Short mmCIF file of C-alpha atoms in Angstrom, two decimals:
data_model
loop_
_atom_site.label_atom_id
_atom_site.label_comp_id
_atom_site.label_asym_id
_atom_site.label_seq_id
_atom_site.Cartn_x
_atom_site.Cartn_y
_atom_site.Cartn_z
CA MET A 8 -15.82 45.14 -17.62
CA THR A 9 -14.24 41.77 -17.13
CA THR A 10 -13.33 40.11 -13.87
CA ILE A 11 -9.88 38.62 -14.08
CA ASN A 12 -8.06 36.30 -11.76
CA MET A 13 -4.39 35.64 -12.18
CA THR A 14 -1.28 34.80 -10.23
CA VAL A 15 1.25 37.61 -10.08
CA ASN A 16 4.62 36.93 -8.50
CA GLY A 17 3.18 33.89 -6.76
CA LYS A 18 0.17 35.65 -5.27
CA ALA A 19 -3.43 35.27 -6.39
CA VAL A 20 -4.83 38.61 -7.56
CA SER A 21 -8.12 39.67 -9.09
CA GLY A 22 -9.71 42.78 -10.46
CA ASP A 23 -12.61 44.19 -12.49
CA VAL A 24 -11.16 46.01 -15.46
CA PRO A 25 -12.45 47.54 -18.69
CA ASP A 26 -11.89 45.06 -21.52
CA GLN A 27 -9.35 47.33 -23.26
CA THR A 28 -7.07 47.34 -20.20
CA LEU A 29 -3.54 46.34 -21.12
CA LEU A 30 -1.62 44.03 -18.82
CA SER A 31 0.90 46.84 -18.23
CA GLU A 32 -1.96 49.08 -17.02
CA PHE A 33 -3.40 46.36 -14.81
CA LEU A 34 -0.01 45.73 -13.21
CA ARG A 35 0.85 49.39 -12.68
CA GLU A 36 -2.51 50.97 -11.93
CA ASN A 37 -4.52 48.20 -10.28
CA LEU A 38 -1.75 46.29 -8.54
CA ARG A 39 0.64 49.27 -8.12
CA LEU A 40 3.50 47.15 -9.43
CA THR A 41 5.24 50.09 -11.06
CA GLY A 42 8.50 48.26 -11.72
CA THR A 43 7.07 47.31 -15.12
CA HIS A 44 7.79 50.39 -17.24
CA VAL A 45 6.04 51.67 -20.34
CA GLY A 46 8.62 53.32 -22.55
CA CYS A 47 7.22 53.78 -26.02
CA ASP A 48 3.52 52.97 -26.41
CA THR A 49 4.30 51.64 -29.88
CA SER A 50 5.10 48.09 -28.73
CA GLN A 51 8.77 48.37 -29.70
CA CYS A 52 10.90 49.26 -26.69
CA GLY A 53 10.52 46.23 -24.41
CA ALA A 54 10.66 48.14 -21.10
CA CYS A 55 7.34 46.48 -20.20
CA VAL A 56 8.45 42.86 -20.69
CA VAL A 57 7.07 40.44 -18.08
CA HIS A 58 6.83 36.66 -18.06
CA ILE A 59 3.43 35.11 -18.78
CA ASN A 60 3.34 31.40 -18.06
CA GLY A 61 7.12 31.43 -18.13
CA LYS A 62 7.58 33.27 -21.42
CA PRO A 63 8.66 36.89 -21.89
CA VAL A 64 6.05 39.07 -23.57
CA LYS A 65 5.33 42.77 -23.89
CA SER A 66 2.74 43.60 -21.25
CA CYS A 67 1.78 46.75 -23.20
CA SER A 68 0.66 44.55 -26.09
CA THR A 69 -1.47 42.08 -24.18
CA LEU A 70 -5.01 42.51 -22.86
CA ALA A 71 -5.43 41.80 -19.17
CA ALA A 72 -8.87 40.34 -19.92
CA SER A 73 -7.26 37.64 -22.07
CA LEU A 74 -5.09 36.45 -19.19
CA ASP A 75 -7.63 35.03 -16.78
CA GLY A 76 -5.85 32.20 -14.98
CA ALA A 77 -2.38 33.17 -16.17
CA ASP A 78 0.81 33.03 -14.12
CA VAL A 79 2.60 36.37 -14.42
CA LYS A 80 6.04 37.30 -13.13
CA THR A 81 7.23 40.91 -13.02
CA ILE A 82 10.53 42.50 -12.05
CA GLU A 83 9.23 42.68 -8.47
CA GLY A 84 9.04 38.89 -8.45
CA VAL A 85 12.54 37.92 -9.56
CA SER A 86 14.48 38.53 -6.36
CA ASN A 87 14.27 36.04 -3.55
CA GLY A 88 15.37 38.03 -0.52
CA GLU A 89 18.58 38.92 -2.28
CA LEU A 90 19.02 40.19 -5.80
CA HIS A 91 18.62 37.72 -8.67
CA PRO A 92 22.01 36.95 -10.28
CA MET A 93 20.90 38.94 -13.33
CA GLN A 94 20.06 41.98 -11.21
CA GLN A 95 23.37 41.65 -9.38
CA ALA A 96 25.25 41.38 -12.66
CA PHE A 97 23.64 44.56 -14.04
CA ASN A 98 24.67 46.22 -10.78
CA ASP A 99 28.24 44.89 -10.86
CA ASN A 100 28.82 45.67 -14.55
CA HIS A 101 27.16 49.07 -14.66
CA GLY A 102 24.59 47.61 -17.05
CA LEU A 103 22.36 50.64 -16.81
CA GLN A 104 22.49 54.39 -16.69
CA CYS A 105 19.04 55.91 -16.27
CA GLY A 106 17.58 52.48 -15.55
CA PHE A 107 14.26 53.00 -17.29
CA CYS A 108 14.68 50.06 -19.67
CA THR A 109 16.26 47.83 -17.05
CA PRO A 110 13.16 45.94 -15.82
CA GLY A 111 12.47 44.77 -19.37
CA MET A 112 16.14 44.02 -19.98
CA ILE A 113 16.26 41.86 -16.85
CA MET A 114 13.06 39.95 -17.68
CA THR A 115 14.24 39.32 -21.26
CA SER A 116 17.74 38.35 -20.12
CA ILE A 117 16.64 35.87 -17.47
CA ASP A 118 14.57 34.02 -20.07
CA MET A 119 17.40 34.26 -22.60
CA VAL A 120 19.94 32.64 -20.30
CA GLU A 121 17.53 29.95 -19.10
CA ARG A 122 16.47 29.12 -22.66
CA TYR A 123 20.04 28.83 -23.96
CA LYS A 124 21.07 26.72 -20.97
CA ALA A 125 18.08 24.40 -21.42
CA ALA A 126 18.94 23.95 -25.11
CA GLY A 127 22.64 23.48 -24.35
CA LYS A 128 23.48 26.36 -26.70
CA ASP A 129 26.38 28.76 -26.27
CA LEU A 130 25.15 32.26 -25.43
CA THR A 131 27.71 34.30 -27.35
CA SER A 132 27.81 38.08 -27.25
CA ASP A 133 26.43 38.11 -30.80
CA ALA A 134 23.54 35.90 -29.66
CA ILE A 135 22.90 38.22 -26.71
CA ARG A 136 22.75 41.22 -29.02
CA ALA A 137 20.35 39.44 -31.38
CA GLU A 138 18.17 38.33 -28.47
CA LEU A 139 17.98 41.95 -27.26
CA GLU A 140 16.38 43.09 -30.52
CA GLY A 141 13.17 43.87 -28.66
CA ASN A 142 14.73 45.82 -25.79
CA ILE A 143 15.82 49.35 -26.53
CA CYS A 144 18.22 51.35 -24.33
CA ARG A 145 18.96 54.97 -25.14
CA CYS A 146 21.82 55.38 -22.61
CA THR A 147 24.32 52.60 -22.58
CA GLY A 148 25.20 51.60 -26.10
CA TYR A 149 24.50 48.05 -24.88
CA HIS A 150 28.13 47.12 -24.15
CA ASN A 151 27.67 46.87 -20.40
CA ILE A 152 24.28 45.24 -20.78
CA VAL A 153 25.90 42.49 -22.86
CA LYS A 154 28.70 42.19 -20.28
CA SER A 155 26.11 41.96 -17.49
CA ILE A 156 24.26 39.14 -19.22
CA GLU A 157 27.49 37.25 -19.93
CA ASP A 158 28.42 37.63 -16.26
CA ALA A 159 25.02 36.44 -15.03
CA ALA A 160 24.98 33.54 -17.49
CA ALA A 161 28.16 32.22 -15.88
CA LYS A 162 26.50 32.31 -12.46
CA MET A 163 22.94 31.19 -13.20
CA MET B 30 -7.23 52.72 -26.37
CA TYR B 31 -10.92 53.19 -27.25
CA PRO B 32 -13.36 50.97 -25.33
CA VAL B 33 -13.80 47.51 -26.78
CA LYS B 34 -15.68 44.36 -25.79
CA TYR B 35 -13.58 41.24 -25.30
CA HIS B 36 -14.89 37.74 -26.02
CA LYS B 37 -12.95 34.55 -25.37
CA ALA B 38 -14.37 32.18 -27.98
CA THR B 39 -14.69 28.56 -26.88
CA SER B 40 -15.47 27.13 -30.32
CA ILE B 41 -15.53 28.14 -33.97
CA ALA B 42 -19.33 28.48 -33.79
CA ASP B 43 -18.99 30.69 -30.73
CA ALA B 44 -16.43 32.87 -32.53
CA VAL B 45 -18.56 33.14 -35.68
CA ALA B 46 -21.59 34.16 -33.56
CA ALA B 47 -19.58 36.81 -31.70
CA LEU B 48 -18.13 38.16 -34.94
CA SER B 49 -21.56 38.57 -36.50
CA ALA B 50 -23.14 39.99 -33.34
CA GLY B 51 -20.72 42.90 -33.00
CA ASP B 52 -21.10 46.15 -34.97
CA ASP B 53 -17.50 46.01 -36.07
CA ALA B 54 -16.09 42.90 -34.47
CA THR B 55 -12.68 41.57 -35.35
CA ILE B 56 -10.58 38.54 -34.52
CA LEU B 57 -7.85 38.77 -31.89
CA ALA B 58 -5.03 36.24 -31.95
CA GLY B 59 -1.56 37.29 -30.71
CA GLY B 60 -2.51 40.94 -31.01
CA GLN B 61 1.03 42.04 -31.81
CA THR B 62 -0.17 44.18 -34.70
CA LEU B 63 -3.81 44.70 -33.78
CA LEU B 64 -3.30 45.98 -30.23
CA ALA B 65 -0.47 48.30 -31.30
CA THR B 66 -2.75 49.65 -34.03
CA MET B 67 -5.61 50.12 -31.57
CA LYS B 68 -3.34 51.95 -29.13
CA GLN B 69 -2.56 54.46 -31.87
CA HIS B 70 -6.30 54.82 -32.64
CA LEU B 71 -5.70 53.52 -36.16
CA ALA B 72 -8.19 50.71 -35.50
CA ASP B 73 -11.36 50.95 -33.47
CA PRO B 74 -13.18 47.61 -33.46
CA SER B 75 -16.31 47.28 -31.33
CA ASP B 76 -15.49 43.74 -30.25
CA LEU B 77 -12.44 41.51 -30.07
CA VAL B 78 -13.06 37.81 -30.52
CA ASP B 79 -10.11 35.91 -29.07
CA ILE B 80 -9.73 32.60 -30.92
CA ARG B 81 -6.62 31.31 -29.15
CA SER B 82 -8.46 29.11 -26.67
CA ILE B 83 -10.44 27.19 -29.27
CA ASP B 84 -9.49 23.50 -29.26
CA GLY B 85 -7.06 22.59 -32.02
CA MET B 86 -6.32 26.20 -33.00
CA ALA B 87 -2.68 26.04 -31.88
CA GLY B 88 -0.06 23.41 -32.53
CA VAL B 89 1.71 21.63 -35.37
CA SER B 90 1.08 18.17 -36.77
CA ALA B 91 2.85 16.29 -39.53
CA ALA B 92 1.37 13.60 -41.78
CA GLY B 93 3.89 12.21 -44.24
CA ASN B 94 5.51 15.26 -45.78
CA VAL B 95 2.62 17.64 -45.03
CA LEU B 96 2.75 20.02 -42.11
CA THR B 97 -0.47 21.39 -40.64
CA ILE B 98 0.18 24.45 -38.52
CA GLY B 99 -2.69 25.74 -36.38
CA ALA B 100 -3.55 29.39 -36.96
CA ALA B 101 -2.91 30.37 -33.33
CA THR B 102 0.55 28.78 -33.25
CA THR B 103 3.04 31.42 -32.18
CA HIS B 104 6.13 32.30 -34.17
CA ALA B 105 8.27 30.92 -31.34
CA ASP B 106 6.42 27.61 -31.46
CA VAL B 107 6.75 27.35 -35.25
CA ALA B 108 10.47 28.14 -34.95
CA GLY B 109 11.00 25.57 -32.21
CA ASN B 110 8.83 22.76 -33.56
CA ALA B 111 10.74 19.59 -34.44
CA ASP B 112 8.45 18.67 -37.36
CA VAL B 113 8.78 22.13 -38.92
CA GLN B 114 12.55 22.02 -38.43
CA LYS B 115 12.68 18.62 -40.15
CA LEU B 116 10.20 19.06 -42.99
CA CYS B 117 10.62 22.76 -43.74
CA PRO B 118 13.61 24.23 -41.90
CA ALA B 119 13.35 27.42 -43.98
CA LEU B 120 9.97 28.12 -42.39
CA ALA B 121 11.33 27.54 -38.88
CA GLU B 122 14.23 29.84 -39.66
CA LEU B 123 11.88 32.52 -40.99
CA ALA B 124 9.70 32.32 -37.87
CA SER B 125 12.77 32.65 -35.65
CA HIS B 126 13.51 36.09 -37.13
CA ILE B 127 10.07 37.68 -37.02
CA GLY B 128 10.14 40.75 -34.77
CA ASP B 129 11.85 40.11 -31.45
CA PRO B 130 11.65 37.29 -28.87
CA ALA B 131 8.73 38.80 -26.92
CA VAL B 132 6.73 39.37 -30.11
CA ARG B 133 7.46 35.80 -31.22
CA ASN B 134 5.96 34.48 -27.99
CA MET B 135 2.62 36.11 -28.77
CA GLY B 136 2.30 36.72 -32.51
CA THR B 137 0.66 33.95 -34.54
CA ILE B 138 0.99 32.59 -38.07
CA GLY B 139 -2.73 32.97 -38.72
CA GLY B 140 -2.71 36.57 -37.57
CA SER B 141 0.22 37.43 -39.79
CA ILE B 142 -1.38 35.86 -42.83
CA ALA B 143 -4.80 37.40 -42.18
CA ASN B 144 -3.25 40.84 -41.74
CA ASN B 145 -1.17 40.50 -44.94
CA ASP B 146 1.13 43.37 -44.07
CA PRO B 147 3.11 44.15 -47.26
CA ALA B 148 6.36 43.73 -45.29
CA ALA B 149 5.42 40.64 -43.26
CA ASP B 150 7.53 37.50 -43.61
CA TYR B 151 4.95 34.68 -43.59
CA PRO B 152 3.04 35.72 -46.75
CA ALA B 153 6.24 35.21 -48.79
CA ALA B 154 6.66 31.74 -47.32
CA MET B 155 3.03 30.79 -48.01
CA LEU B 156 3.26 31.90 -51.62
CA ALA B 157 6.65 30.31 -52.32
CA LEU B 158 5.70 27.04 -50.61
CA ASN B 159 2.37 26.86 -52.48
CA ALA B 160 0.70 26.56 -49.07
CA THR B 161 -2.98 26.00 -48.47
CA ILE B 162 -4.81 28.36 -46.13
CA VAL B 163 -7.48 26.42 -44.21
CA THR B 164 -10.48 28.35 -42.89
CA ASN B 165 -13.64 27.37 -41.06
CA THR B 166 -15.44 27.16 -44.39
CA ARG B 167 -12.92 26.16 -47.09
CA GLU B 168 -9.35 25.70 -48.22
CA VAL B 169 -7.71 28.44 -50.29
CA ALA B 170 -4.44 28.21 -52.22
CA ALA B 171 -1.95 30.89 -51.21
CA ASP B 172 -1.96 32.06 -54.85
CA ASP B 173 -5.63 33.00 -54.43
CA PHE B 174 -5.43 34.24 -50.86
CA PHE B 175 -3.28 37.39 -50.73
CA ASP B 176 -5.05 40.32 -52.36
CA GLY B 177 -3.24 43.64 -52.25
CA LEU B 178 -2.16 45.70 -49.25
CA PHE B 179 -3.61 44.17 -46.10
CA GLY B 180 -6.20 42.43 -48.30
CA THR B 181 -7.07 38.74 -48.38
CA ALA B 182 -9.70 36.42 -49.82
CA LEU B 183 -11.27 36.05 -46.36
CA ASP B 184 -15.00 36.76 -46.21
CA ASP B 185 -16.69 38.44 -43.26
CA GLY B 186 -16.80 36.02 -40.37
CA GLU B 187 -14.34 33.64 -42.01
CA ILE B 188 -11.60 32.43 -39.68
CA ILE B 189 -8.23 30.96 -40.63
CA THR B 190 -7.86 27.74 -38.67
CA ALA B 191 -4.59 26.36 -40.07
CA VAL B 192 -2.11 26.40 -42.92
CA LYS B 193 -0.88 23.32 -44.74
CA VAL B 194 2.63 23.18 -46.15
CA THR B 195 4.12 20.35 -48.19
CA ALA B 196 7.81 19.82 -47.49
CA PRO B 197 9.88 21.33 -50.33
CA SER B 198 13.05 19.67 -51.60
CA LYS B 199 14.86 23.00 -51.20
CA ALA B 200 13.85 26.31 -49.65
CA ALA B 201 15.29 29.33 -47.91
CA TYR B 202 14.33 32.84 -46.92
CA ALA B 203 16.63 35.85 -46.96
CA LYS B 204 15.49 39.06 -45.31
CA PHE B 205 16.99 42.52 -45.35
CA ALA B 206 15.33 43.83 -42.21
CA GLN B 207 14.33 47.41 -41.63
CA GLN B 208 16.35 47.96 -38.48
CA ALA B 209 13.78 49.76 -36.33
CA SER B 210 10.74 47.61 -37.05
CA LEU B 211 12.49 44.36 -38.01
CA PHE B 212 9.95 44.00 -40.81
CA ALA B 213 11.34 43.12 -44.24
CA LEU B 214 12.62 46.04 -46.26
CA VAL B 215 12.92 43.24 -48.80
CA GLY B 216 12.50 39.54 -48.11
CA VAL B 217 12.77 36.78 -50.71
CA PHE B 218 11.60 33.21 -50.15
CA VAL B 219 12.79 30.67 -52.70
CA ALA B 220 11.47 27.12 -52.87
CA ASP B 221 11.59 24.08 -55.08
CA GLY B 222 8.62 22.03 -54.05
CA ALA B 223 5.16 20.75 -54.88
CA GLY B 224 4.34 24.01 -56.65
CA GLY B 225 7.51 23.90 -58.75
CA VAL B 226 10.24 26.48 -58.38
CA ARG B 227 8.85 29.59 -56.75
CA VAL B 228 10.29 32.95 -55.73
CA ALA B 229 8.12 35.17 -53.53
CA VAL B 230 9.00 38.71 -52.56
CA THR B 231 7.74 40.65 -49.54
CA GLY B 232 8.44 44.18 -48.35
CA ALA B 233 8.82 45.54 -51.84
CA GLY B 234 5.56 45.41 -53.79
CA GLU B 235 3.06 48.27 -53.85
CA ASP B 236 0.36 45.58 -53.83
CA GLY B 237 2.04 43.43 -51.21
CA VAL B 238 3.65 40.03 -51.62
CA PHE B 239 4.24 38.81 -55.18
CA ARG B 240 5.96 36.10 -57.20
CA GLN B 241 9.01 37.00 -59.30
CA SER B 242 8.33 35.01 -62.45
CA GLY B 243 11.60 35.90 -64.20
CA MET B 244 13.62 34.48 -61.33
CA GLU B 245 11.38 31.42 -61.11
CA ALA B 246 12.03 30.61 -64.77
CA ALA B 247 15.77 31.13 -64.37
CA LEU B 248 15.98 28.89 -61.29
CA ALA B 249 13.77 26.23 -62.85
CA SER B 250 16.36 25.77 -65.59
CA GLY B 251 19.21 25.55 -63.07
CA TRP B 252 19.24 26.17 -59.33
CA SER B 253 22.24 28.42 -58.78
CA GLU B 254 23.09 31.98 -57.88
CA ALA B 255 24.61 32.36 -61.33
CA ALA B 256 21.26 31.52 -62.91
CA LEU B 257 19.97 34.81 -61.49
CA ASP B 258 22.80 36.91 -62.94
CA GLY B 259 20.90 38.01 -66.01
CA VAL B 260 17.56 38.50 -64.26
CA ALA B 261 17.05 42.07 -63.17
CA ALA B 262 14.07 42.79 -60.95
CA SER B 263 12.06 45.68 -62.35
CA GLU B 264 11.33 48.65 -60.12
CA ASP B 265 7.85 48.95 -61.65
CA GLY B 266 5.22 48.43 -58.98
CA LEU B 267 7.70 48.58 -56.11
CA MET B 268 7.31 50.77 -53.05
CA SER B 269 9.31 53.92 -52.47
CA ASP B 270 9.38 55.34 -48.96
CA LEU B 271 11.78 56.88 -46.48
CA HIS B 272 13.41 53.48 -45.93
CA GLY B 273 14.27 52.85 -49.54
CA SER B 274 13.46 53.84 -53.11
CA ALA B 275 11.91 51.49 -55.66
CA ASP B 276 15.20 51.04 -57.52
CA TYR B 277 16.99 50.24 -54.25
CA ARG B 278 14.35 47.65 -53.41
CA ALA B 279 14.66 46.21 -56.93
CA HIS B 280 18.40 45.84 -56.37
CA LEU B 281 17.81 44.21 -52.99
CA ILE B 282 15.44 41.66 -54.52
CA GLY B 283 18.33 40.41 -56.65
CA VAL B 284 20.73 40.34 -53.72
CA MET B 285 18.32 38.62 -51.34
CA ALA B 286 17.24 36.10 -53.98
CA LYS B 287 20.85 35.06 -54.50
CA ARG B 288 21.46 34.77 -50.77
CA ALA B 289 18.36 32.62 -50.41
CA VAL B 290 19.35 30.37 -53.33
CA ALA B 291 22.80 29.92 -51.80
CA ALA B 292 21.32 29.06 -48.40
CA ALA B 293 18.70 26.60 -49.69
#
């Protein structure tokens, strides 16, 4: 067992967990933050993406024990009273059908837009599609996801 | 995942002690292969020794035309580093296409090299760039480092601490990615640098990454796509699997090599 202390969505949290506990398990089972989804268990689908110290990573492929002191943001932490522009854009553009992959899509997309803006690079639809390589959706065919991200990028 | 003991090493000596103390201890860096493998019960180490927090293990420095890249430097940090972009843009470009963005924020260059997956990108770069693999005990030339499928020259308890790359005059990497995994179905790294003209192929060899000597000789006598016209890659020793047959991979080696030469 390892005692871990981290900040999740701005709040200090702690827990005693077996060393093999994945961050996705810690978030869902210890903290009951079930917005982070586990879609594949093979580290490919990206439904579990959260931000660790500001960077998107797959929470199913990270040990909670290795994150003592980390600052973690999950889908539950992105809205600030009202929906984040990315969430609103997915809503407005029908960027989801079943919604299972959406938390990971949103976490990846927020970072994508912020990173391209910071670098002064144009976030083209081709770039969006390439950046979504690690997020798999079985419903939408991605068209409306790309439209959602383009919409949010104009507003963020 | 089976139970495992986690150690956050604070120094090389601490890591070496933890590695030797465990029954079947192994090094954890980004964990983007190791943890996925453990989840599928294909690996069952007794202990994980996390080396990422050791001072000096992550980061890039440049001295003259030599880059030193810490073993725990993530793919995203290699791709975004100004010194790498200036001295060896082909390496930055390669790093920017490993896996997906989330994987690139965790996976490390040292982990990729130590794992020596036969379809990984970095081993081709190390071989083509005549890189030096620096460990806690010695320095090993890339030519002597990679040793068959998932095999390396590393001894028990030996830890990669950095890689050293001398800026080439020309280099490029062309990858035909397997669409589901984003690993190389075939990847070819071409370089004209301190080690002469080199062509390294990943994703194709039954024994992992290898140098294509016929193409090296052709490019040494004239760096052009046309120089490769008469050089057919043999299918002997190439992998055949559901993603592609050996003769298809052999064909792709020629195509990717030309693309890389054109891009360099």
